[in-house]
């Protein structure tokens, strides 16, 4: 049972996600497609890059991850396949795979065939490619190795004495603020919006509505609130600067 | 692996979509159900008709398309099966299949059996019917041929000299405005809301935020904006009149 | 084909639902996961309890129902398995299974193993448990029987002469108001917000925009409006008191 996951900014109101699934099933009727999310903000390549990085390892090895946030569709930007040790990724060459690429990754520009629209490569190129890969076809038979692909760097932290300077990189549905400070860095509290918030183990350790910092499931410290939205309480947005106190 | 797609106005907050899937799986545990969308505006039969028309061909032949936007549920409106050359459709007789019907289609009124609520025929009639069709049962064994079904016509264009008069028929998640002018009609620009917008190949051909007309993936010209919402820029809504300049 | 359904308050913007599905597929690649909804209001255990009660019987026997609305994640609240006659339920011990428990149910506290985060037990405990159950493992081999589990009671009705006093317990996507008066109780009308609304058979029996009471598909009377939202018309919210007139 080959698995293909699917991330996009297509939303859930139209038929675009389904058109892609239909074309995958045309290429491989045995494929199972698992939606990750289609509610990436329109054209927000960096959020999509963070989402695929945060969950691709949850899936069994050999899973194919299809990621289509593609404002350059129809232009000269290449459609690509990224082959890593255990997974394969398919999508546009615009940096969306920046956080899953490593020194062992190989990147292929897809040699597309057939009739192709200028606005819906997910349906016309990426879906058939993912379907063929899920049948066992080799990336090298579907494309040509390239080395000049787009890759942006992960926003880094700066450490000055006891201060760890970072930022909010993602805000989830609950209003939890995911920082870029990895949980492997020992910190005791985080300063944001004139508040000092202590690191604790779980939400229930503070009163309802109170703020807390926890070791988040994505591997970074998160600023949260017990049964409430830290985003609303703090008026936070992505890019907001924070300072943690090193342990 | 029989495939059943599913379109409705049930939204994604309640259990209604799942209840239908459960009943399909009770009728045929082998069926795979693919959601197209459940975010059709409540009771908007014409949007559902456009959505099913725009994507049913993306699926493998023999796919069963279940479409339930059904304000007349529980009244005298019939539940129907539409059998076309390559696909089968199931839903209420209210015009929702208007754009997929052709001269080769056969329409059957479903002979429903079992206990039936007055408000949830998707669960009680349409799901078991789709499940049985997906097991290979013939439409003619599940219903009776009818010829007095509801069908409305597709909104047409009018051509006057070099002017092609049309309208906005659908607005997608990105704010792209889908017109009713087919891309087989050669036009060079579109006039809407006191602006003249040129036809180009892809979004990236104009600056960010600028308007563009492209040949859309649904087979009609679309008014769009590069990395922005044409809907917001133009204050557009469905039904809005446009005039294209023939090439 | 083992079926696992999934209810949560995770929303549809992030990767949390997919991470759970990935871990289920790691435990059992044959499992089919069917989403019920992930749009339970954050932390609203009682709504989740009503949703699972309203649809679990639509699925084939042996279906595993995973329900994760879990503000106590990481605290001392237990992860549990509920084994009933035909179904198995997996989730936190916070009352979310109150309306599906009966005298034949057995409840097991899960003996979790492996690495476990403090904020994402759906991924780290519940998904692997559901996956193992779907492979045929016995609840008693995955946990230990407990009897001190959390259970809250269903909001009851009070009958005084011809008056049946109840409340609004759930409002759906269409704005239909689901009451706690079972359709097995014969009533002729419902009083709410200074209006007396008659029980009728189907929406189409009243004019567009007019209010109606119908026998709802969840087994309770519902206050609705033909092609409109009763919630908007009446300014209703859950917990609002109603009085029905007994037949």
XYZ file of C-alpha atoms in Angstrom:
741
model
C 0.000 0.000 0.000
C 2.081 2.951 -1.194
C 1.431 6.153 0.756
C 1.490 9.674 -0.686
C 1.028 12.625 1.661
C -0.162 15.966 0.345
C 0.429 19.538 1.563
C -0.827 22.591 -0.343
C -2.268 26.072 -0.075
C -5.330 25.030 -2.106
C -7.788 25.394 0.777
C -10.777 23.101 1.211
C -13.518 24.931 -0.690
C -12.749 24.018 -4.303
C -11.988 20.829 -6.257
C -8.237 21.343 -6.611
C -7.136 18.866 -3.945
C -9.499 16.234 -5.328
C -8.309 16.772 -8.908
C -4.777 15.964 -7.761
C -5.972 12.846 -5.937
C -7.924 11.721 -9.001
C -4.825 12.049 -11.183
C -2.730 10.168 -8.616
C -5.302 7.351 -8.653
C -5.284 7.350 -12.455
C -1.486 6.827 -12.335
C -1.670 4.293 -9.486
C -5.045 2.957 -8.307
C -3.290 1.305 -5.322
C -2.018 4.574 -3.836
C -3.340 5.884 -0.530
C -3.279 9.673 -0.286
C -3.106 11.214 3.208
C -3.790 14.939 3.516
C -1.400 16.796 5.787
C -2.975 20.205 5.338
C -4.300 22.350 2.505
C -4.627 25.423 4.683
C -1.112 26.759 4.278
C -1.618 30.530 3.812
C -1.742 31.203 0.047
C 1.787 31.366 -1.419
C 3.498 30.896 2.007
C 6.386 28.656 0.973
C 8.193 28.955 4.326
C 5.237 27.699 6.369
C 4.882 24.739 4.028
C 8.599 24.046 4.459
C 8.153 24.005 8.228
C 5.068 21.771 8.103
C 6.652 19.086 5.921
C 9.798 19.137 8.112
C 7.654 18.704 11.238
C 5.801 15.563 10.183
C 7.484 13.691 7.342
C 9.233 11.345 9.783
C 5.891 10.276 11.295
C 5.203 8.277 8.131
C 6.563 4.859 7.202
C 9.789 4.790 5.152
C 9.195 5.010 1.369
C 6.305 7.443 1.843
C 6.152 10.051 -0.933
C 5.556 13.598 0.272
C 3.857 15.897 -2.262
C 4.114 19.592 -1.362
C 2.559 22.190 -3.649
C 2.744 25.840 -2.644
C 3.661 27.219 -5.996
C 3.223 30.901 -6.839
C 5.692 30.478 -9.721
C 3.545 27.874 -11.506
C 3.861 28.152 -15.271
C 7.093 30.180 -15.100
C 10.662 28.859 -15.478
C 10.813 27.429 -11.931
C 11.436 23.687 -12.198
C 9.254 20.861 -10.929
C 11.512 18.613 -8.830
C 11.861 15.283 -7.045
C 13.981 15.146 -3.883
C 15.247 11.687 -3.005
C 16.493 11.321 0.551
C 17.509 8.180 2.408
C 14.038 7.047 3.460
C 11.562 9.364 1.741
C 10.846 10.967 -1.601
C 9.503 14.513 -2.016
C 7.755 16.029 -5.049
C 6.968 19.707 -5.671
C 8.196 22.988 -7.142
C 11.809 24.184 -6.862
C 11.155 27.219 -4.687
C 12.749 26.281 -1.381
C 9.798 24.345 0.021
C 12.094 21.356 0.723
C 14.832 23.481 2.365
C 14.392 21.928 5.816
C 14.328 18.292 4.698
C 17.317 18.451 2.339
C 20.597 17.078 3.661
C 23.985 16.066 2.288
C 22.612 12.707 1.137
C 19.655 14.171 -0.791
C 19.576 13.978 -4.567
C 17.463 16.457 -6.530
C 15.985 15.783 -9.975
C 14.302 18.208 -12.375
C 11.167 16.459 -13.657
C 10.980 15.797 -17.401
C 7.273 16.434 -17.813
C 5.328 14.979 -20.680
C 1.716 15.159 -21.835
C -0.551 18.181 -21.915
C 0.281 20.703 -19.214
C -1.737 23.760 -18.163
C 0.097 26.907 -17.072
C -1.721 27.236 -13.753
C -2.242 23.743 -12.329
C 0.980 21.736 -12.339
C -0.159 19.882 -9.209
C -2.732 18.137 -11.380
C -0.759 17.981 -14.620
C 2.829 17.249 -13.463
C 3.181 16.582 -9.727
C 0.265 14.143 -9.323
C 1.259 11.867 -12.226
C 4.877 11.985 -11.027
C 3.933 11.032 -7.465
C 1.689 8.279 -8.815
C 4.487 6.818 -10.955
C 6.986 7.006 -8.077
C 4.465 5.183 -5.868
C 4.388 2.355 -8.430
C 8.104 1.941 -7.926
C 9.492 3.995 -10.796
C 12.910 5.477 -10.049
C 13.383 9.254 -9.715
C 16.302 9.036 -12.133
C 13.946 7.712 -14.825
C 11.512 10.593 -14.341
C 13.996 13.460 -14.227
C 17.524 14.772 -14.539
C 19.878 15.470 -11.618
C 20.262 19.166 -10.805
C 22.460 20.932 -8.259
C 21.341 24.559 -8.587
C 18.089 24.101 -6.678
C 16.652 26.744 -4.335
C 17.368 26.314 -0.626
C 16.887 28.824 2.172
C 18.341 28.531 5.650
C 16.470 27.869 8.883
C 16.151 31.027 11.026
C 18.947 30.655 13.584
C 19.251 31.575 17.276
C 21.949 33.826 18.771
C 23.402 33.174 22.227
C 24.894 36.048 24.288
C 25.953 35.006 27.794
C 22.802 33.672 29.451
C 20.523 35.072 26.736
C 19.254 32.996 23.833
C 17.758 35.260 21.158
C 15.171 33.686 18.898
C 11.816 34.272 17.275
C 8.310 32.880 16.777
C 8.415 30.756 13.639
C 4.945 29.166 13.569
C 1.610 29.643 15.340
C -0.705 26.665 15.499
C -4.491 26.256 15.599
C -4.551 26.406 19.424
C -2.637 29.690 19.421
C 0.546 27.998 20.651
C 3.652 29.938 19.604
C 6.414 27.702 18.266
C 9.869 29.250 18.705
C 13.090 28.416 16.882
C 14.874 27.403 20.130
C 15.447 23.646 20.053
C 14.490 21.698 23.181
C 18.051 20.339 23.285
C 19.069 23.845 24.496
C 18.367 24.026 28.260
C 16.386 27.185 29.117
C 14.328 28.087 32.199
C 12.073 30.864 30.921
C 11.215 32.937 27.866
C 10.772 36.705 27.659
C 8.157 37.951 25.175
C 6.012 41.086 25.035
C 7.258 42.291 28.465
C 6.353 39.004 30.143
C 8.696 36.391 31.604
C 7.185 32.916 31.199
C 8.560 29.837 32.981
C 9.268 26.487 31.339
C 7.066 23.717 32.802
C 6.189 20.158 31.898
C 2.527 20.258 30.832
C -0.344 22.679 30.348
C -2.177 21.535 33.484
C 0.669 22.774 35.714
C -0.658 26.355 35.483
C -4.124 27.801 36.072
C -6.572 28.060 33.203
C -5.696 31.017 31.046
C -2.136 31.312 32.408
C 0.918 31.305 30.167
C 3.497 28.525 30.115
C 6.511 27.425 28.081
C 6.652 23.713 27.198
C 8.973 21.449 25.257
C 6.909 21.213 22.081
C 6.263 18.093 20.041
C 7.970 19.607 16.969
C 11.275 19.749 18.829
C 11.201 23.445 19.819
C 10.090 25.378 22.891
C 6.506 26.592 22.597
C 4.770 29.413 24.418
C 1.251 28.259 25.287
C -1.617 28.895 27.704
C -3.662 26.353 29.640
C -6.992 25.985 27.788
C -6.471 29.357 26.088
C -4.628 30.952 23.157
C -1.170 32.376 23.832
C -1.455 34.121 20.476
C -4.508 36.079 21.635
C -3.149 36.794 25.122
C 0.169 38.119 23.797
C -0.982 39.560 20.471
C 1.774 37.488 18.894
C 2.631 36.934 15.240
C 5.339 35.009 13.416
C 8.690 36.788 13.305
C 8.182 38.287 16.797
C 11.458 38.337 18.741
C 11.922 36.435 22.007
C 14.747 36.035 24.542
C 15.173 32.855 26.578
C 17.221 32.510 29.755
C 19.753 29.675 29.490
C 19.731 27.194 32.378
C -10.611 -0.708 -5.400
C -13.890 1.041 -6.204
C -13.743 4.824 -5.776
C -16.595 7.021 -4.565
C -16.101 10.789 -4.512
C -18.214 12.981 -2.272
C -19.337 16.622 -2.591
C -21.716 18.258 -0.109
C -22.613 21.424 1.755
C -22.247 19.619 5.105
C -19.182 21.589 6.218
C -16.418 20.042 8.263
C -17.507 20.727 11.854
C -20.103 17.989 12.442
C -20.305 14.215 11.927
C -22.496 14.268 8.806
C -19.766 13.525 6.266
C -18.448 10.681 8.422
C -21.906 9.179 8.896
C -22.208 8.922 5.119
C -18.769 7.310 4.848
C -19.623 4.840 7.599
C -22.792 3.802 5.780
C -20.880 3.455 2.500
C -18.377 1.185 4.264
C -21.228 -0.837 5.767
C -22.544 -1.415 2.226
C -19.082 -2.036 0.751
C -16.041 -2.366 3.041
C -13.781 -2.257 -0.053
C -14.855 1.217 -1.156
C -12.458 4.155 -1.053
C -14.182 7.502 -0.465
C -12.414 10.641 -1.727
C -13.732 13.992 -0.507
C -14.018 16.631 -3.202
C -15.351 19.365 -0.936
C -17.946 19.749 1.803
C -17.676 23.517 1.813
C -20.224 24.248 -0.904
C -22.203 27.215 0.474
C -25.290 25.798 2.236
C -28.036 24.969 -0.307
C -26.005 26.302 -3.298
C -26.939 23.689 -5.915
C -25.392 25.625 -8.817
C -21.923 25.804 -7.244
C -22.046 22.085 -6.553
C -23.032 21.511 -10.189
C -19.998 23.512 -11.327
C -17.617 21.715 -8.945
C -18.616 18.206 -10.007
C -18.394 19.232 -13.685
C -14.898 20.641 -13.124
C -13.291 17.538 -11.649
C -15.243 14.341 -12.378
C -13.032 13.556 -15.373
C -9.891 13.636 -13.211
C -10.962 10.311 -11.700
C -10.559 6.843 -13.209
C -13.487 5.526 -15.264
C -16.144 3.747 -13.174
C -15.723 6.216 -10.311
C -19.031 6.955 -8.569
C -19.629 10.634 -7.819
C -21.901 11.330 -4.831
C -23.177 14.922 -4.707
C -25.495 15.985 -1.891
C -26.633 19.593 -1.755
C -30.224 18.937 -0.954
C -32.484 21.640 0.504
C -35.509 19.611 -0.637
C -34.596 16.575 1.499
C -37.684 14.798 2.790
C -40.010 16.428 0.223
C -41.216 14.906 -3.075
C -37.920 15.582 -4.912
C -36.555 12.229 -6.088
C -33.228 10.633 -5.198
C -31.535 9.726 -8.506
C -28.711 7.823 -10.183
C -27.223 9.274 -13.389
C -25.410 6.751 -15.539
C -23.134 8.245 -18.163
C -20.641 6.522 -20.414
C -17.750 6.313 -17.963
C -19.089 7.488 -14.617
C -22.060 7.113 -12.311
C -23.541 9.966 -10.255
C -25.778 9.737 -7.174
C -27.725 12.562 -5.501
C -30.979 14.499 -5.370
C -32.964 15.459 -8.473
C -32.559 19.218 -8.176
C -30.325 20.090 -11.123
C -27.015 19.356 -9.417
C -26.033 17.079 -12.339
C -27.060 19.587 -15.021
C -23.529 20.127 -16.346
C -22.526 16.449 -16.538
C -25.686 15.181 -18.236
C -25.474 14.535 -21.956
C -27.487 12.773 -24.642
C -26.073 9.391 -23.598
C -26.946 9.768 -19.902
C -29.640 7.619 -18.350
C -31.390 8.788 -15.186
C -32.977 6.467 -12.596
C -35.224 7.347 -9.657
C -33.923 5.355 -6.667
C -36.308 2.826 -5.135
C -35.299 3.329 -1.529
C -35.841 0.692 1.080
C -35.197 0.432 4.807
C -35.730 3.063 7.468
C -35.355 6.590 6.128
C -35.184 9.838 8.113
C -36.750 12.989 6.661
C -33.626 15.120 7.017
C -30.607 12.951 6.216
C -31.042 11.072 2.938
C -27.289 11.228 2.345
C -26.888 8.731 5.182
C -30.102 6.775 4.689
C -30.483 6.584 0.869
C -27.528 7.981 -1.080
C -24.708 6.276 0.878
C -26.180 2.762 0.718
C -26.961 3.309 -2.977
C -23.401 4.447 -3.748
C -22.053 1.513 -1.740
C -24.157 -0.992 -3.670
C -23.216 0.555 -7.033
C -19.549 0.308 -6.016
C -20.025 -3.437 -5.470
C -21.086 -3.718 -9.094
C -24.868 -3.586 -8.768
C -26.569 -2.114 -11.846
C -28.409 1.237 -11.668
C -31.397 -0.391 -13.351
C -31.695 -2.820 -10.412
C -31.684 0.007 -7.865
C -34.123 2.362 -9.570
C -36.567 3.102 -12.343
C -35.761 5.111 -15.482
C -37.164 8.659 -15.429
C -37.106 11.375 -18.072
C -38.657 14.332 -16.245
C -35.562 15.145 -14.191
C -34.486 18.694 -13.340
C -31.823 20.267 -15.563
C -30.760 23.889 -15.765
C -28.653 25.396 -18.537
C -25.081 26.646 -18.297
C -24.892 30.471 -18.284
C -24.033 31.344 -21.905
C -21.848 34.039 -23.475
C -23.043 36.611 -26.074
C -20.770 37.776 -28.890
C -21.293 41.212 -30.511
C -18.621 42.115 -33.063
C -15.332 42.063 -31.172
C -17.062 41.932 -27.769
C -17.659 38.716 -25.865
C -20.120 39.312 -23.018
C -19.913 36.949 -20.087
C -19.930 36.773 -16.306
C -18.063 35.531 -13.235
C -19.397 32.065 -12.467
C -17.147 30.878 -9.638
C -14.579 32.409 -7.276
C -11.962 30.101 -5.829
C -10.009 30.021 -2.559
C -7.208 32.174 -4.021
C -9.673 34.854 -5.105
C -9.322 33.883 -8.775
C -12.436 34.790 -10.766
C -13.549 32.043 -13.123
C -15.510 33.386 -16.097
C -17.879 31.530 -18.414
C -15.749 32.283 -21.502
C -14.175 29.035 -22.711
C -10.465 29.084 -23.471
C -11.272 27.784 -26.974
C -12.540 31.342 -27.708
C -9.519 33.515 -28.554
C -9.564 36.758 -26.520
C -6.802 39.259 -25.744
C -8.134 41.056 -22.670
C -11.064 41.264 -20.296
C -12.888 44.372 -19.071
C -14.217 44.257 -15.494
C -14.927 46.975 -12.917
C -13.525 49.728 -15.184
C -10.228 47.880 -15.675
C -8.862 46.301 -18.869
C -6.796 43.230 -18.009
C -4.551 41.484 -20.546
C -4.432 37.751 -21.169
C -0.984 36.317 -20.317
C 0.479 32.871 -19.846
C 1.235 32.593 -16.110
C 0.953 34.566 -12.886
C 4.674 35.325 -12.715
C 4.468 37.412 -15.932
C 3.116 40.385 -13.971
C 4.379 42.103 -10.825
C 3.187 40.942 -7.429
C -0.291 42.274 -6.782
C -0.979 43.038 -10.455
C -4.011 41.669 -12.294
C -3.803 39.152 -15.115
C -6.113 36.977 -17.214
C -4.997 33.362 -17.694
C -6.361 30.297 -19.427
C -7.710 28.540 -16.347
C -7.396 24.849 -15.569
C -11.197 24.409 -15.542
C -11.346 25.333 -19.246
C -12.397 28.985 -18.846
C -10.559 32.302 -18.721
C -9.797 33.388 -15.164
C -9.074 36.831 -13.798
C -6.306 36.521 -11.217
C -3.543 38.484 -9.497
C 0.069 37.475 -8.935
C 0.329 36.376 -5.275
C -2.837 38.297 -4.413
C -6.619 38.001 -4.583
C -8.356 39.371 -7.687
C -11.603 39.081 -5.733
C -10.364 41.524 -3.087
C -8.709 43.892 -5.566
C -11.818 44.134 -7.750
C -14.504 43.652 -5.097
C -15.882 40.924 -7.333
C -18.706 38.474 -6.742
C -20.312 35.722 -8.801
C -22.748 36.992 -11.419
C -20.666 40.120 -12.078
C -20.677 41.013 -15.802
C -17.493 41.085 -17.890
C -16.648 41.924 -21.510
C -13.742 40.283 -23.315
C -12.081 41.559 -26.514
C -11.981 38.867 -29.204
C -8.573 38.299 -30.804
C -9.574 -3.626 6.089
C -9.591 -2.380 9.702
C -11.219 1.028 10.137
C -10.146 3.689 12.627
C -12.203 6.878 12.911
C -10.681 10.038 14.336
C -12.232 12.996 16.186
C -10.140 15.824 17.643
C -9.933 19.544 18.304
C -6.696 19.788 16.277
C -8.206 21.881 13.466
C -7.138 21.528 9.864
C -4.307 24.059 9.551
C -1.381 22.194 11.085
C 0.221 18.735 10.756
C -1.167 17.248 13.974
C -3.906 15.122 12.399
C -1.468 13.806 9.804
C 1.175 12.975 12.418
C -1.385 10.758 14.151
C -2.304 9.071 10.861
C 1.356 8.497 10.051
C 1.925 6.810 13.414
C -1.200 4.668 12.942
C 0.132 3.562 9.548
C 3.522 2.791 11.095
C 1.745 0.499 13.584
C -0.573 -0.991 10.961
C -0.051 -0.222 7.256
C -3.410 -1.907 6.493
C -5.494 0.511 8.577
C -7.941 2.927 6.956
C -8.390 6.143 8.920
C -11.675 8.033 8.473
C -11.856 11.586 9.814
C -15.050 12.400 11.668
C -14.131 15.983 12.494
C -11.120 17.899 13.788
C -13.106 21.078 14.297
C -14.377 20.386 17.799
C -13.951 23.731 19.598
C -10.567 23.641 21.369
C -10.819 21.740 24.693
C -14.619 21.163 24.338
C -14.844 17.615 25.701
C -18.662 17.615 25.880
C -19.117 18.425 22.173
C -16.692 15.649 21.278
C -18.679 13.283 23.503
C -21.870 14.208 21.639
C -20.265 13.832 18.205
C -18.856 10.351 18.829
C -22.216 9.260 20.322
C -24.044 10.553 17.248
C -22.106 8.633 14.607
C -20.199 5.644 16.012
C -23.030 3.265 15.089
C -22.852 4.329 11.424
C -19.594 2.372 11.126
C -19.175 -1.375 10.689
C -18.751 -3.433 13.866
C -15.135 -3.694 15.058
C -14.414 -0.101 14.014
C -12.008 1.634 16.408
C -13.021 5.178 17.367
C -10.133 7.470 18.343
C -11.256 10.648 20.141
C -8.665 13.168 21.278
C -9.854 16.353 22.948
C -7.332 16.425 25.722
C -6.589 19.607 27.674
C -5.080 17.445 30.443
C -2.385 15.972 28.172
C 0.836 15.324 30.073
C -0.867 15.461 33.505
C -2.019 12.486 35.629
C -5.187 11.873 33.546
C -5.021 8.345 32.135
C -5.039 7.302 28.490
C -7.801 4.675 28.121
C -9.355 2.032 25.894
C -13.125 1.455 26.133
C -14.278 -1.918 24.887
C -17.992 -2.169 24.189
C -19.924 -4.957 22.520
C -19.272 -3.968 18.913
C -16.755 -1.132 19.007
C -13.536 -0.066 20.659
C -12.769 3.520 21.710
C -9.372 5.092 22.433
C -8.669 8.466 24.058
C -8.082 10.345 27.306
C -9.988 9.612 30.519
C -11.810 12.927 30.773
C -15.428 11.976 30.136
C -15.270 12.075 26.340
C -16.751 8.546 26.184
C -19.549 9.299 28.686
C -22.352 8.880 26.146
C -21.121 5.609 24.620
C -20.364 3.791 27.872
C -22.908 1.249 29.050
C -23.124 -1.560 31.587
C -21.300 -3.940 29.243
C -18.354 -1.605 28.596
C -14.924 -2.444 29.960
C -12.372 0.320 30.485
C -8.587 -0.181 30.415
C -5.840 2.251 31.415
C -3.198 2.092 28.667
C 0.266 0.896 29.692
C 2.237 3.203 27.425
C 5.744 2.397 26.363
C 8.371 4.105 24.235
C 9.273 7.785 24.158
C 6.363 10.042 25.048
C 6.148 13.837 24.738
C 4.179 15.811 27.340
C 2.010 17.629 24.819
C 1.157 15.199 22.011
C -0.154 11.892 23.346
C -2.357 11.498 20.263
C 0.832 10.881 18.281
C 2.873 9.149 20.973
C 0.285 6.962 22.793
C -3.177 6.948 21.213
C -2.127 6.398 17.574
C 0.172 3.423 18.260
C -2.516 1.943 20.543
C -5.241 2.313 17.898
C -2.880 0.840 15.300
C -2.144 -2.203 17.469
C -5.832 -2.729 18.280
C -6.582 -2.595 14.548
C -4.102 -5.442 14.019
C -6.179 -7.550 16.357
C -4.337 -7.062 19.634
C -6.604 -7.369 22.673
C -7.333 -4.358 24.900
C -6.444 -6.451 27.937
C -2.919 -6.930 26.560
C -2.424 -3.186 26.077
C -3.787 -1.971 29.401
C -5.135 -2.689 32.856
C -8.828 -2.707 33.808
C -9.940 0.378 35.727
C -13.290 1.263 37.273
C -12.693 4.824 38.507
C -12.937 6.433 35.071
C -14.542 9.841 34.479
C -18.156 9.853 33.292
C -20.584 12.734 33.144
C -24.325 12.431 32.671
C -26.342 13.418 29.620
C -28.317 16.657 30.213
C -31.831 15.426 31.078
C -35.318 16.765 30.305
C -37.994 17.584 32.929
C -41.673 16.974 32.262
C -44.354 19.049 34.068
C -47.882 18.325 32.891
C -47.905 19.109 29.174
C -44.554 20.901 29.322
C -41.264 19.238 28.444
C -38.343 21.371 29.611
C -35.078 20.923 27.765
C -32.169 22.775 26.235
C -30.093 23.247 23.090
C -27.202 20.800 23.285
C -25.512 21.186 19.887
C -25.659 23.605 16.947
C -24.601 22.279 13.564
C -22.978 23.844 10.480
C -26.388 24.743 8.982
C -27.418 26.565 12.162
C -29.839 23.780 13.134
C -30.386 23.655 16.906
C -30.288 20.126 18.305
C -32.304 19.788 21.523
C -32.047 17.109 24.212
C -35.691 16.005 23.688
C -35.668 12.527 22.138
C -37.926 11.979 19.132
C -39.530 9.058 21.007
C -41.278 11.743 23.145
C -44.333 12.989 21.211
C -44.398 16.809 21.074
C -46.285 19.191 18.785
C -44.298 22.417 19.106
C -41.318 24.004 20.799
C -41.117 27.364 22.563
C -37.823 29.255 22.288
C -36.918 32.947 22.426
C -40.605 33.996 22.619
C -41.516 32.004 19.516
C -43.706 28.907 19.278
C -42.491 26.661 16.453
C -44.513 23.720 15.122
C -43.178 20.230 14.519
C -43.368 19.284 10.818
C -41.967 16.561 8.624
C -39.394 18.250 6.393
C -37.820 21.641 5.737
C -39.733 22.192 2.496
C -43.060 22.249 4.379
C -42.471 25.871 5.393
C -41.546 28.939 3.352
C -37.893 29.822 2.823
C -36.532 31.460 5.939
C -39.337 30.199 8.181
C -38.685 28.237 11.355
C -39.636 24.602 11.815
C -39.088 21.767 14.288
C -38.154 18.391 12.763
C -37.320 14.944 14.070
C -33.564 15.162 13.668
C -31.291 12.446 12.354
C -29.364 12.273 15.660
C -32.517 11.102 17.456
C -33.566 14.454 18.974
C -35.935 17.240 17.939
C -34.153 19.992 16.043
C -35.159 23.597 15.522
C -34.313 24.553 11.950
C -35.224 26.999 9.178
C -35.907 26.245 5.520
C -32.745 27.246 3.590
C -31.661 29.497 6.459
C -29.949 29.344 9.852
C -32.169 28.958 12.934
C -29.139 29.918 14.999
C -28.922 33.323 13.297
C -32.676 33.919 13.294
C -33.041 33.121 16.998
C -29.624 34.261 18.239
C -29.333 30.835 19.823
C -26.422 29.213 21.623
C -25.886 25.876 23.343
C -27.371 25.673 26.834
C -30.354 27.881 25.859
C -33.566 26.668 27.549
C -36.578 25.454 25.557
C -40.063 24.200 26.418
C -41.899 21.708 24.220
C -45.645 21.007 24.285
C -46.352 17.300 24.748
C -48.810 15.781 22.245
